[in-house]
């Protein structure tokens, strides 16, 4: 890895890894090359970017301390607030650079996601993105089948949180890293995609590989609960409806506009409105 990339990666890791995140470098060009122009990141191809994902440890190391010590904003998912806070710390640690962050939940006014998190995870070598096109003669006819990323060490027990873009830092010689193909057979890919699409609430798709660590029972209960009951599960009060004080230390990044209440609803499947847990 180029010394500059290694140095920047180390600094971002020092900021995020103690809190249960992982980071993987990639070039914007690798991401844009796989997508139609509407999804392109509007930066020069050799621009350095980092994919950020959360591991099972994020719940104890970042979310719980965040919930206990911060004033939560009402109507915004606490996990999203926690991730925005930590991604904001990355920006603050590089005051000399033009760092932009796009979180997984951000959408354009037409509700198209600003970042296709799974494609980014694949090109960064973080987690293989299995799609129906990876299954020869697939059995699903006209059904819509969403793809899923599998991490070599955490299986499906992780979430993709966003990308950090380093405008002005160009790394044309960064060597691409292939993601580990940890579900190589057709039969296992079919099982994986069916579990993700039709049975995702039973968590089984996440065990597509034997993971090094899963979500704890407490974490699973938190994400399975309706949002209004989640804080109570951890013994915490609901956020106050009072306007937050200006000194509040919740830093959303410059590219992060106010989050709509349910950005996932309405994109691709306007009729689908399950009580999706944001980002477990
Ligand atoms: C909208 C959305 C939904 C919608 C629609 C899902 C869908 N994909 O159709 C709904 C509400 C149904 C949903 C449900 C769930 N979701 Co969801 N969802 C998203 C969201 C916000 C955007 C996905 C999207 O719209 N993609 C747009 C389509 C067009 O992209 P695409 O299918 O990948 O197509 C592109 C690629 O094929 C690419 N491409 C073309 N050729 C090639 C070749 C290669 C090699 C590659 C890499 C790419 C590539 O080009 C296409 C675009 O032109 C993402 C977060 C994000 N910002 O990405 C989470 C996300 C996909 N969801 C996630 C999860 C976990 C879920 C749920 C399990 C609920 C939950 N949160 O626990 C359920 C699963 C059930 C299901 N059926 O999907 C995770 C998946 C993690 C993983 N391991 O992959 C994500 C990444 C969120 C996260 N923070 O981690 N979701």
XYZ file of C-alpha atoms and ligand atoms in Angstrom:
371
model
C 0.000 0.000 0.000
C 1.250 3.488 -0.796
C 2.798 5.148 2.280
C 0.321 8.037 2.085
C -2.671 5.670 2.029
C -1.185 3.592 4.837
C -0.666 6.723 6.938
C -4.188 8.051 6.356
C -5.735 4.626 6.914
C -3.841 4.250 10.189
C -5.086 7.605 11.421
C -8.710 6.815 10.524
C -8.366 3.380 12.117
C -6.976 4.944 15.289
C -10.091 7.131 15.377
C -12.699 4.476 14.550
C -11.444 0.954 15.299
C -11.551 1.243 19.111
C -15.287 1.827 18.673
C -15.962 -1.327 16.651
C -15.607 0.007 13.108
C -13.411 -1.201 10.229
C -12.130 0.882 7.300
C -11.055 -0.139 3.797
C -9.466 2.165 1.174
C -10.626 2.351 -2.440
C -10.473 4.612 -5.475
C -13.649 6.442 -6.522
C -13.033 5.159 -10.082
C -13.510 1.527 -9.001
C -16.934 2.350 -7.602
C -18.039 4.586 -10.481
C -16.939 1.998 -13.061
C -19.664 -0.416 -11.916
C -22.529 2.077 -11.748
C -24.615 4.164 -14.143
C -23.893 7.938 -14.083
C -26.828 8.705 -11.786
C -25.008 6.925 -8.959
C -21.509 8.262 -9.666
C -19.588 10.087 -6.979
C -18.740 13.459 -8.542
C -15.009 13.339 -7.845
C -11.954 12.538 -9.983
C -11.506 8.775 -10.420
C -8.188 8.453 -8.545
C -9.651 10.156 -5.446
C -8.984 8.203 -2.261
C -12.022 6.993 -0.327
C -12.581 4.717 2.657
C -15.474 2.374 3.246
C -16.552 2.254 6.897
C -18.420 -0.716 8.378
C -19.509 -1.573 11.885
C -18.737 -4.927 13.498
C -20.726 -6.553 16.327
C -18.482 -4.742 18.834
C -19.853 -1.350 17.782
C -22.944 -1.872 19.899
C -21.035 -2.040 23.203
C -18.078 0.159 22.303
C -19.817 3.017 20.477
C -23.596 2.872 20.686
C -24.119 2.219 24.392
C -21.629 4.864 25.584
C -23.064 7.291 23.034
C -26.618 6.715 24.226
C -25.583 7.129 27.850
C -23.583 10.314 27.422
C -25.295 12.316 24.662
C -28.544 14.156 24.325
C -30.319 12.312 21.560
C -32.241 14.157 18.891
C -35.853 13.020 18.788
C -37.115 11.486 15.514
C -33.659 10.453 14.321
C -32.422 6.919 14.704
C -29.920 6.722 17.618
C -27.599 4.408 15.650
C -27.486 6.901 12.800
C -26.728 9.693 15.279
C -23.952 7.620 16.814
C -22.421 6.796 13.416
C -22.678 10.451 12.317
C -20.901 11.467 15.501
C -18.020 9.037 14.920
C -17.695 9.842 11.205
C -17.646 13.504 12.234
C -14.669 12.720 14.485
C -12.806 11.485 11.415
C -13.360 14.828 9.707
C -12.230 16.686 12.796
C -9.031 14.664 12.982
C -7.996 16.006 9.550
C -8.653 19.778 9.748
C -6.133 20.323 6.935
C -7.984 18.056 4.457
C -11.271 18.361 2.606
C -13.037 15.335 4.021
C -16.568 14.535 2.964
C -18.664 11.789 4.441
C -21.712 10.051 3.026
C -23.651 7.843 5.432
C -25.556 4.757 4.291
C -28.927 6.312 5.111
C -28.474 9.499 3.059
C -30.765 9.956 0.094
C -31.171 12.543 -2.671
C -34.449 14.512 -2.825
C -35.818 11.834 -5.202
C -34.959 9.272 -2.465
C -32.199 7.588 -4.411
C -29.421 6.544 -1.990
C -26.375 8.798 -2.183
C -24.085 5.819 -1.864
C -24.622 2.203 -2.854
C -23.048 0.804 0.258
C -22.782 -2.786 -0.972
C -21.044 -1.897 -4.224
C -18.631 0.278 -2.228
C -17.951 -2.576 0.221
C -17.246 -4.931 -2.689
C -14.822 -2.644 -4.554
C -13.024 -1.783 -1.304
C -12.437 -5.515 -0.745
C -14.340 -5.399 2.561
C -17.185 -7.834 1.841
C -18.196 -9.744 -1.283
C -21.461 -8.465 -2.747
C -23.573 -11.490 -3.828
C -26.235 -10.600 -6.368
C -28.609 -12.728 -8.407
C -26.270 -12.294 -11.383
C -23.754 -14.353 -9.354
C -26.102 -17.366 -9.553
C -26.088 -19.191 -12.853
C -29.621 -19.896 -14.210
C -31.211 -18.474 -11.098
C -34.561 -19.909 -9.978
C -36.393 -16.652 -9.147
C -38.169 -15.725 -12.373
C -39.591 -12.194 -12.202
C -39.171 -11.768 -8.442
C -37.016 -8.887 -7.220
C -34.017 -10.343 -5.439
C -31.846 -7.938 -3.462
C -28.133 -8.689 -3.125
C -26.218 -9.081 0.118
C -22.613 -8.587 1.232
C -20.854 -11.241 3.252
C -17.772 -10.395 5.313
C -15.127 -13.124 5.597
C -14.906 -12.806 9.384
C -18.327 -11.531 10.391
C -20.546 -13.186 7.771
C -23.636 -10.980 7.737
C -23.135 -9.744 11.316
C -22.064 -6.238 10.340
C -23.480 -3.109 8.718
C -22.051 -0.782 6.125
C -22.050 2.696 7.627
C -20.725 4.990 4.934
C -17.832 6.286 2.921
C -15.211 8.902 3.722
C -14.049 10.831 0.653
C -10.709 12.639 0.633
C -11.199 15.313 -1.992
C -7.869 16.346 -3.519
C -5.989 13.203 -2.419
C -5.395 11.156 -5.572
C -3.912 7.662 -5.443
C -3.860 6.311 -9.013
C -1.459 3.510 -8.039
C -3.519 2.099 -5.180
C -3.772 -1.629 -5.959
C -7.340 -2.988 -5.910
C -8.147 -5.606 -3.257
C -10.557 -8.369 -4.267
C -13.171 -9.227 -1.648
C -12.986 -12.794 -0.327
C -15.495 -15.027 -2.115
C -16.632 -16.851 0.999
C -19.843 -18.276 -0.538
C -18.437 -19.877 -3.682
C -21.057 -22.486 -4.614
C -24.304 -21.932 -6.501
C -26.355 -23.833 -3.908
C -25.004 -21.782 -1.004
C -25.536 -18.517 -2.888
C -29.171 -19.469 -3.528
C -29.665 -20.269 0.159
C -27.996 -16.994 1.138
C -30.069 -14.824 -1.194
C -33.316 -16.567 -0.236
C -32.607 -16.142 3.467
C -31.708 -12.469 2.980
C -34.758 -11.697 0.873
C -37.456 -13.872 2.423
C -36.310 -14.686 5.980
C -34.022 -11.847 7.025
C -35.794 -11.430 10.351
C -34.583 -14.858 11.554
C -30.921 -13.692 11.265
C -29.858 -16.947 9.492
C -28.452 -15.277 6.359
C -25.833 -13.729 8.626
C -24.340 -17.188 9.298
C -23.464 -17.787 5.615
C -19.937 -18.236 6.941
C -19.156 -19.191 10.534
C -18.546 -15.764 12.035
C -15.814 -14.819 14.443
C -18.443 -12.886 16.411
C -22.221 -12.419 16.208
C -24.525 -9.762 17.654
C -25.203 -10.404 21.339
C -28.727 -11.355 22.435
C -29.046 -7.816 23.803
C -28.059 -6.305 20.458
C -30.473 -8.571 18.581
C -33.280 -7.645 20.978
C -32.474 -3.944 20.496
C -32.642 -4.147 16.703
C -35.691 -6.424 16.711
C -37.688 -4.070 18.940
C -39.872 -1.311 17.517
C -37.811 1.929 17.567
C -39.969 3.454 20.318
C -39.074 0.610 22.698
C -35.372 0.321 21.990
C -33.957 2.791 24.502
C -36.143 1.397 27.260
C -34.615 -2.029 26.578
C -31.236 -0.578 27.530
C -32.738 1.116 30.581
C -32.514 4.585 28.987
C -35.126 7.350 28.768
C -36.644 8.511 25.462
C -35.011 11.614 23.942
C -36.678 14.821 25.026
C -38.845 16.663 22.531
C -37.200 19.920 23.685
C -35.033 21.639 21.047
C -31.400 20.701 21.570
C -28.967 23.206 23.003
C -26.484 24.817 20.606
C -23.571 23.386 22.532
C -24.686 19.863 21.826
C -21.820 17.839 20.432
C -23.567 15.959 17.668
C -21.657 16.615 14.500
C -23.303 15.718 11.249
C -20.951 16.155 8.355
C -21.361 18.869 5.740
C -22.806 16.423 3.248
C -25.321 15.126 5.734
C -28.640 16.891 5.395
C -31.448 16.191 7.832
C -32.441 12.584 7.591
C -35.964 11.886 6.429
C -37.835 9.728 8.895
C -37.656 6.590 6.808
C -35.282 6.991 3.883
C -35.470 3.331 2.924
C -39.187 3.481 2.312
C -40.177 4.497 -1.160
C -36.918 3.763 -2.942
C -37.188 0.833 -5.352
C -40.183 -0.670 -3.634
C -42.724 2.050 -2.898
C -45.213 -0.534 -1.733
C -42.797 -2.180 0.665
C -42.962 -0.620 4.086
C -41.890 -3.251 6.595
C -40.804 -2.077 10.035
C -37.176 -2.302 8.966
C -34.642 -1.888 11.734
C -32.272 0.793 10.506
C -28.829 -0.552 9.962
C -28.269 -3.558 12.220
C -33.298 0.681 -0.096
C -32.748 -0.349 0.876
C -33.619 -1.366 1.268
C -35.015 -1.556 0.629
C -34.849 -2.217 -0.750
C -33.757 -3.298 -0.793
C -33.226 -3.603 -2.192
N -31.893 -3.692 -2.330
O -33.938 -3.768 -3.108
C -35.723 -2.438 1.701
C -36.504 -1.509 2.632
C -36.658 -3.527 1.179
C -34.522 -3.027 2.453
C -34.620 -4.130 3.249
C -33.538 -4.662 3.965
N -32.300 -4.149 4.082
Co -31.699 -2.598 3.077
N -30.954 -1.085 2.252
C -31.424 -0.292 1.362
C -30.357 0.775 0.998
C -30.686 2.066 1.772
C -30.226 1.066 -0.489
C -30.181 -0.191 -1.393
C -30.553 0.224 -2.781
O -31.542 0.871 -3.006
N -29.768 -0.092 -3.776
C -30.061 0.335 -5.157
C -29.956 -0.852 -6.109
C -30.318 -0.419 -7.511
O -28.594 -1.251 -6.030
P -28.121 -2.713 -6.432
O -29.257 -3.639 -6.392
O -26.928 -2.998 -5.596
O -27.711 -2.499 -7.979
C -26.449 -1.964 -8.313
C -25.352 -3.032 -8.381
O -25.894 -4.192 -8.990
C -24.347 -2.334 -9.311
N -23.565 -3.294 -10.074
C -23.782 -3.628 -11.363
N -22.902 -4.577 -11.722
C -22.112 -4.823 -10.660
C -21.061 -5.715 -10.499
C -20.415 -5.773 -9.244
C -19.269 -6.719 -9.043
C -20.835 -4.930 -8.164
C -20.144 -4.968 -6.832
C -21.901 -4.029 -8.344
C -22.529 -4.004 -9.587
O -25.149 -1.559 -10.212
C -26.509 -1.509 -9.754
C -27.046 -0.078 -9.885
O -27.124 0.231 -11.227
C -29.041 0.096 1.542
C -27.998 1.069 2.098
C -27.260 1.739 0.960
N -27.098 3.027 1.066
O -26.826 1.096 0.008
C -29.585 -0.843 2.642
C -28.933 -2.210 2.823
C -28.758 -2.854 1.452
N -29.941 -2.960 3.568
C -29.445 -3.786 4.422
C -30.211 -4.661 5.245
C -29.443 -5.408 6.325
C -31.588 -4.818 5.045
C -32.538 -5.735 5.799
C -31.988 -7.087 6.272
C -33.166 -4.980 6.992
C -32.210 -4.593 8.040
N -31.783 -3.332 8.006
O -31.866 -5.390 8.886
C -33.667 -5.932 4.773
C -33.416 -7.159 3.829
C -34.600 -7.545 3.004
C -34.469 -7.233 1.521
N -35.387 -7.733 0.756
O -33.601 -6.505 1.041
C -27.932 -3.714 4.455
C -27.299 -4.914 3.738
C -25.993 -5.334 4.399
C -25.332 -6.441 3.621
N -24.691 -7.320 4.358
O -25.347 -6.473 2.422
C -27.673 -2.326 3.747
C -26.382 -2.219 2.931
C -27.703 -1.269 4.887
C -26.461 -1.243 5.741
N -26.289 -0.122 6.398
O -25.678 -2.138 5.908
N -33.386 -2.302 2.209
